[in-house]
Short mmCIF file of C-alpha atoms in Angstrom, two decimals:
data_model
loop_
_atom_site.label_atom_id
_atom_site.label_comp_id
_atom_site.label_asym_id
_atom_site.label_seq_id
_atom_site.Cartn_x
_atom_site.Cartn_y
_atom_site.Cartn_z
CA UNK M 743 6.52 7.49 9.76
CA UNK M 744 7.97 6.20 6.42
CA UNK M 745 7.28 8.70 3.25
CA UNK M 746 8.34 9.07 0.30
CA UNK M 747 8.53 12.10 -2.12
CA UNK M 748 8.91 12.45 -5.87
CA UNK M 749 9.13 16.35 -6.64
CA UNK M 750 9.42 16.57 -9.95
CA UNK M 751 5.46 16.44 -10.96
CA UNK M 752 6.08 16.28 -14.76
CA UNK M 753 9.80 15.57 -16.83
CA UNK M 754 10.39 15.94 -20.62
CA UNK M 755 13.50 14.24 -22.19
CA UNK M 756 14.81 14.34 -25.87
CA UNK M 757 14.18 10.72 -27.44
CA UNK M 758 17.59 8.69 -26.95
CA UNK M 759 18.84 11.09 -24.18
CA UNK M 760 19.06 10.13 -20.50
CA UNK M 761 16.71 11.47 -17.66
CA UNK M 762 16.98 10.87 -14.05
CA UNK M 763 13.98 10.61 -11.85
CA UNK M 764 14.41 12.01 -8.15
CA UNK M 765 13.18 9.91 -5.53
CA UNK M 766 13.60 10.34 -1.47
CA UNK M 767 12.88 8.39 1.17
CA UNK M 768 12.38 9.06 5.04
CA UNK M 769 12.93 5.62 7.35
CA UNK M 770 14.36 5.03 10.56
CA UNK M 771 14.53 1.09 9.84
CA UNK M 772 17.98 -0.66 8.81
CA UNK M 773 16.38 -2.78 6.66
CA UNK M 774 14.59 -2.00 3.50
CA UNK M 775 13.74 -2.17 -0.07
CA UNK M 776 13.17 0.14 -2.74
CA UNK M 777 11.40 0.15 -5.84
CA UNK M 778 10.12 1.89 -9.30
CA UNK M 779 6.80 0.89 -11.42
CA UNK M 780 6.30 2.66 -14.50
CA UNK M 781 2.39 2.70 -14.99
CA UNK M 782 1.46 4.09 -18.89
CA UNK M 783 -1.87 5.48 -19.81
CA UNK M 784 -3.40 2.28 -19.47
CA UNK M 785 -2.83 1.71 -15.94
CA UNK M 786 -1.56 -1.07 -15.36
CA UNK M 787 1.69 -0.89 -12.70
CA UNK M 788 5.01 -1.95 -14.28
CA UNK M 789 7.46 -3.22 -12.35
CA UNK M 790 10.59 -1.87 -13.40
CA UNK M 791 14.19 -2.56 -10.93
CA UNK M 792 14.45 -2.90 -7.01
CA UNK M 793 17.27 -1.72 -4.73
CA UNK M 794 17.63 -3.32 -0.97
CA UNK M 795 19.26 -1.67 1.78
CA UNK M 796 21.93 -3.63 2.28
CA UNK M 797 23.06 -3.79 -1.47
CA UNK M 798 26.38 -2.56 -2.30
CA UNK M 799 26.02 -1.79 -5.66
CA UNK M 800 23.42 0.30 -7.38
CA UNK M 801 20.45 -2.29 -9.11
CA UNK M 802 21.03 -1.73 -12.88
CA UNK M 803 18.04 -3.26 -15.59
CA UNK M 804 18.74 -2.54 -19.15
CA UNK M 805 18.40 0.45 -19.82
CA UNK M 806 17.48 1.41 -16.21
CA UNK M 807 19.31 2.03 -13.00
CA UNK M 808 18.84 2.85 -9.71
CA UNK M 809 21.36 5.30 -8.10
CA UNK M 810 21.32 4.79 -4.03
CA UNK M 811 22.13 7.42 -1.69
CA UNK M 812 21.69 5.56 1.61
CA UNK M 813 23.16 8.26 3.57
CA UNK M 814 21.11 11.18 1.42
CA UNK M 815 17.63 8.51 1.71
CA UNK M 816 18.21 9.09 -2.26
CA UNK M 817 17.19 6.34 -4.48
CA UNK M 818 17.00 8.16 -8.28
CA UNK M 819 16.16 6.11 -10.78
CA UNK M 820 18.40 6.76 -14.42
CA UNK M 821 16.65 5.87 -18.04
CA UNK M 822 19.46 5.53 -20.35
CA UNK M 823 18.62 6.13 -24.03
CA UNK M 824 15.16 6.95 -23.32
CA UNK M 825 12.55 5.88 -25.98
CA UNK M 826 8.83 7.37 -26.89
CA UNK M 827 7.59 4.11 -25.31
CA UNK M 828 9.11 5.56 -21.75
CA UNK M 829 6.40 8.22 -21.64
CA UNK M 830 4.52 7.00 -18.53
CA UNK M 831 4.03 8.17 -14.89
CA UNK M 832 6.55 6.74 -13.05
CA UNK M 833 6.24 6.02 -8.74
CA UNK M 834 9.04 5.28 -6.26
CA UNK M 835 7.56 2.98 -3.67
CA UNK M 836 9.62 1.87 -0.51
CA UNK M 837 8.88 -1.63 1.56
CA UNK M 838 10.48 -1.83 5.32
CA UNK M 839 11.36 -5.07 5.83
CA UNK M 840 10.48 -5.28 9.76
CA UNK M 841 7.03 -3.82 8.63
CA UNK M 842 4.66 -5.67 7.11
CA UNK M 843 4.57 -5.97 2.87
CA UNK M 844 2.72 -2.85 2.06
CA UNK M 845 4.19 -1.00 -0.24
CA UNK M 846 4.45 2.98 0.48
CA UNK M 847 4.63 5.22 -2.97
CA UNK M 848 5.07 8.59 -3.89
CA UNK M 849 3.44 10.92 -5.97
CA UNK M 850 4.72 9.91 -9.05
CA UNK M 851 6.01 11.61 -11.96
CA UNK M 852 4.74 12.31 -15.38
CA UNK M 853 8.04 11.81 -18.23
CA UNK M 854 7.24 12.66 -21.35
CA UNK M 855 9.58 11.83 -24.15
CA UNK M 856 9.67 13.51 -27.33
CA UNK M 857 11.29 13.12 -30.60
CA UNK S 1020 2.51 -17.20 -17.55
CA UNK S 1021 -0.61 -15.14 -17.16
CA UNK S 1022 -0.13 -11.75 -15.06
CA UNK S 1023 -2.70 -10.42 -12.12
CA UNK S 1024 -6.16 -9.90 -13.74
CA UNK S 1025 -8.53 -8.05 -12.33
CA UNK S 1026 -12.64 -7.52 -12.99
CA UNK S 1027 -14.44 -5.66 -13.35
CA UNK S 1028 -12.44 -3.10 -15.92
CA UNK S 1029 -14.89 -0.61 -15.34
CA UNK S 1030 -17.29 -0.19 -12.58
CA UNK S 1031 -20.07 2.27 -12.28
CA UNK S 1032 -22.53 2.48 -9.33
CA UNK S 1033 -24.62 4.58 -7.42
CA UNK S 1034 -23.95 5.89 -3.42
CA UNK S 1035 -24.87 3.68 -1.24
CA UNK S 1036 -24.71 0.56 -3.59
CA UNK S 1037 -22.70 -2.37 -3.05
CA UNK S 1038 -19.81 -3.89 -5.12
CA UNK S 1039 -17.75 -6.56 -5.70
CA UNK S 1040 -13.98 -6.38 -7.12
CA UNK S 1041 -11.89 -9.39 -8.23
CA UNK S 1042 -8.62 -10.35 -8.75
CA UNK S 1043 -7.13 -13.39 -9.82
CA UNK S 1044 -3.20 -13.56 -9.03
CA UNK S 1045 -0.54 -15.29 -10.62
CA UNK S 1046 -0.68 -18.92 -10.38
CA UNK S 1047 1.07 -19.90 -7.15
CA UNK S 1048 1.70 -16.44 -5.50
CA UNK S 1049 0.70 -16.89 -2.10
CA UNK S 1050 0.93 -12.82 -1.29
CA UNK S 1051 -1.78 -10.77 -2.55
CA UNK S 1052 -2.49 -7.18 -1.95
CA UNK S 1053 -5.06 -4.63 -2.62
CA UNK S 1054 -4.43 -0.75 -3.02
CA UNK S 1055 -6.03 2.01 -3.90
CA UNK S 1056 -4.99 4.73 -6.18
CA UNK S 1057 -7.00 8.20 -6.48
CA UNK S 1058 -6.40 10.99 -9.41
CA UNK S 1059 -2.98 12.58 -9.49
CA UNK S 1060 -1.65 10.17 -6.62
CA UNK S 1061 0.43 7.06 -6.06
CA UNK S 1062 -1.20 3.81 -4.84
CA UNK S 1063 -2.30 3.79 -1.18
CA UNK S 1064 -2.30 -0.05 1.16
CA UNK S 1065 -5.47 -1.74 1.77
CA UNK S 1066 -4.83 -5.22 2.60
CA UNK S 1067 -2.49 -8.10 2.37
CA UNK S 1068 -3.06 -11.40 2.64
CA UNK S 1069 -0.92 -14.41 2.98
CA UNK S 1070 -3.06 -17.69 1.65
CA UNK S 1071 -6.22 -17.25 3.07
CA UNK S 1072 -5.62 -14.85 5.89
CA UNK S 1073 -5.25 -11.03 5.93
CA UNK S 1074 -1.83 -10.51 7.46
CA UNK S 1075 -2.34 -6.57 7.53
CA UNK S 1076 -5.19 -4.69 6.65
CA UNK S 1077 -4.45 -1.51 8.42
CA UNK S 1078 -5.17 0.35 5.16
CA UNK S 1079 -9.06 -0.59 4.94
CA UNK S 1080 -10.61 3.17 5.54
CA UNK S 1081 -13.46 1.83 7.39
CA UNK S 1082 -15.49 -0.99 7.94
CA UNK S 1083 -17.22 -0.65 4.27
CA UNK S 1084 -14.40 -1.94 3.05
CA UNK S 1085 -14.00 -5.97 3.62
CA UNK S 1086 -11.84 -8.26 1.25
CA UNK S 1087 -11.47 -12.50 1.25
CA UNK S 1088 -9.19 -14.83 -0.23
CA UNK S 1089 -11.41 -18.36 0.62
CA UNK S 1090 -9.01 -20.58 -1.34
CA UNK S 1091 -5.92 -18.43 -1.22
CA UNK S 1092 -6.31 -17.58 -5.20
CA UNK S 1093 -8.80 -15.52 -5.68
CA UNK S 1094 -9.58 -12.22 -3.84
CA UNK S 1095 -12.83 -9.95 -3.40
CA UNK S 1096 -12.86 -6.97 -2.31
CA UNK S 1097 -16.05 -5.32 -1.19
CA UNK S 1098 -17.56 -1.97 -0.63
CA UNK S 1099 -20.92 -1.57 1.01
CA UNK S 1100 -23.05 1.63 1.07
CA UNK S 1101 -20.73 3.06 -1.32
CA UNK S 1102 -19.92 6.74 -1.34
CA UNK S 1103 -18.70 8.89 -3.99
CA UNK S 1104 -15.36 9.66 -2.43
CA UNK S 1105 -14.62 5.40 -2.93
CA UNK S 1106 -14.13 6.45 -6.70
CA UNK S 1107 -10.52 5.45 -7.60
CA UNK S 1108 -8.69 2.52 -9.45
CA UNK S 1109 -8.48 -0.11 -7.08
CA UNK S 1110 -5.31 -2.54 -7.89
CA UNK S 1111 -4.49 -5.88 -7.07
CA UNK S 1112 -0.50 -7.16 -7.06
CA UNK S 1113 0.60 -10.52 -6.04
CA UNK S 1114 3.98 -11.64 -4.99
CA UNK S 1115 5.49 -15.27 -4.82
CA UNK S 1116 5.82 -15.80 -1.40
CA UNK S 1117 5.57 -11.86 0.17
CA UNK S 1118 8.65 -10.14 2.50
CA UNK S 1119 10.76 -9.26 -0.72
CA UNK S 1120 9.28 -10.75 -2.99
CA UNK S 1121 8.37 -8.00 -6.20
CA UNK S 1122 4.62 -7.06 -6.40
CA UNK S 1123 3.20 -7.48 -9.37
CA UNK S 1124 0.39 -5.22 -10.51
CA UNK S 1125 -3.41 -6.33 -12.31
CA UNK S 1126 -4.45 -3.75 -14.38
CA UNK S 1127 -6.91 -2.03 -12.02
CA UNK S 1128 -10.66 -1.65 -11.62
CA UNK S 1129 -11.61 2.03 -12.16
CA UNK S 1130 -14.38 2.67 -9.46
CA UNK S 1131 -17.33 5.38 -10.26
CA UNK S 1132 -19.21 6.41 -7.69
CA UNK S 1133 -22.03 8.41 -9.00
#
């Protein structure tokens, strides 16, 4: 069964430092994708970089990137300069590609940024 | 263009009422999905539909739970004889075409169950 787990519940960063958010994943497909939302106080789910299986290179999106383990089933996600407007709950979700669309999440965690 | 919208915002009911949730995708998505997020946890599968059809919905709890998508645009999602453990935000996300294509997320209905 796929799963994924974010165990870090809750994450405080300095204003303009960097923070990584962990983020396994457990599959036995070849084929997949990977992805973080950032979803702020008001709810709505942002969508915020994407990392397929097959991809060489780690997904990079301003200030965010995506650091792929495929053989750890890692898929961190690095804020670079990280601003009070990052404060958020953030969820790693995985799609299998010989599945159907649904996308699985985690738990989610809570970054709080602070000047 | 416009994002996913969703309506209600808010939704407050009693058990064993029924409701009606909407969402309106972006225009010309043909994927559109419905999840369901409790307190303190990540979204959780409902259904999926591709145009008018529901491709998957092994996530629908029970058979309370129906959605549609007459005209492939517009979605409802219904709960009948609602109980107080259906309280959640329920979210819509649409996708160009589905496989891997990026969701994208309506702000959510928050669901109250009293």
């Amino acid at each position: 069964a796929q799963k994924i787990t974010q165990t870090q519940p809750g994450m405080f960063v300095q204003e303009k430092e960097a923070v990584t958010l962990d983020c396994t994943y457990d599959t036995s497909d070849q084929s997949y994708g990977l992805f973080w939302y950032k979803q702020p106080s008001s709810g709505e789910m942002i969508f915020l970089i994407y990392q397929g299986s097959y991809d060489e290179q780690n997904a990079t999106e301003g200030r965010y990137s995506l650091n792929f383990q495929k053989a750890r089933k890692s898929a961190n996600l690095v804020i670079s300069a990280s601003q009070l407007g990052d404060s958020a709950m953030y969820f790693c979700a995985m799609r299998e590609a010989y599945n159907t669309d649904k996308l699985i999440f985690g738990t989610g965690t809570r970054l709080q940024v602070f000047p | 263009g416009a994002g996913v919208s969703q309506t209600p915002s808010n939704k407050v009911t009693e058990k064993g009422k029924y409701v009606e949730l909407r969402c309106d995708p972006i225009s010309g998505h043909t994927a559109l999905y419905w999840y369901r997020q409790s307190l303190g946890q990540g979204p959780e599968f409902l259904i999926y539909f591709q145009g008018t059809g529901a491709a998957d919905d092994s996530g629908l709890p029970n058979d309370r739970f129906f959605a549609v998508r007459p005209e492939g645009s517009v979605s409802t999602l219904k709960i009948q004889r609602t109980e107080r453990g259906d309280s959640a935000v329920y979210l819509c996300a649409s996708s160009f075409s589905g496989g891997e294509e990026t969701q994208y997320f309506g702000p959510g209905t928050r669901l109250l169950v009293l």
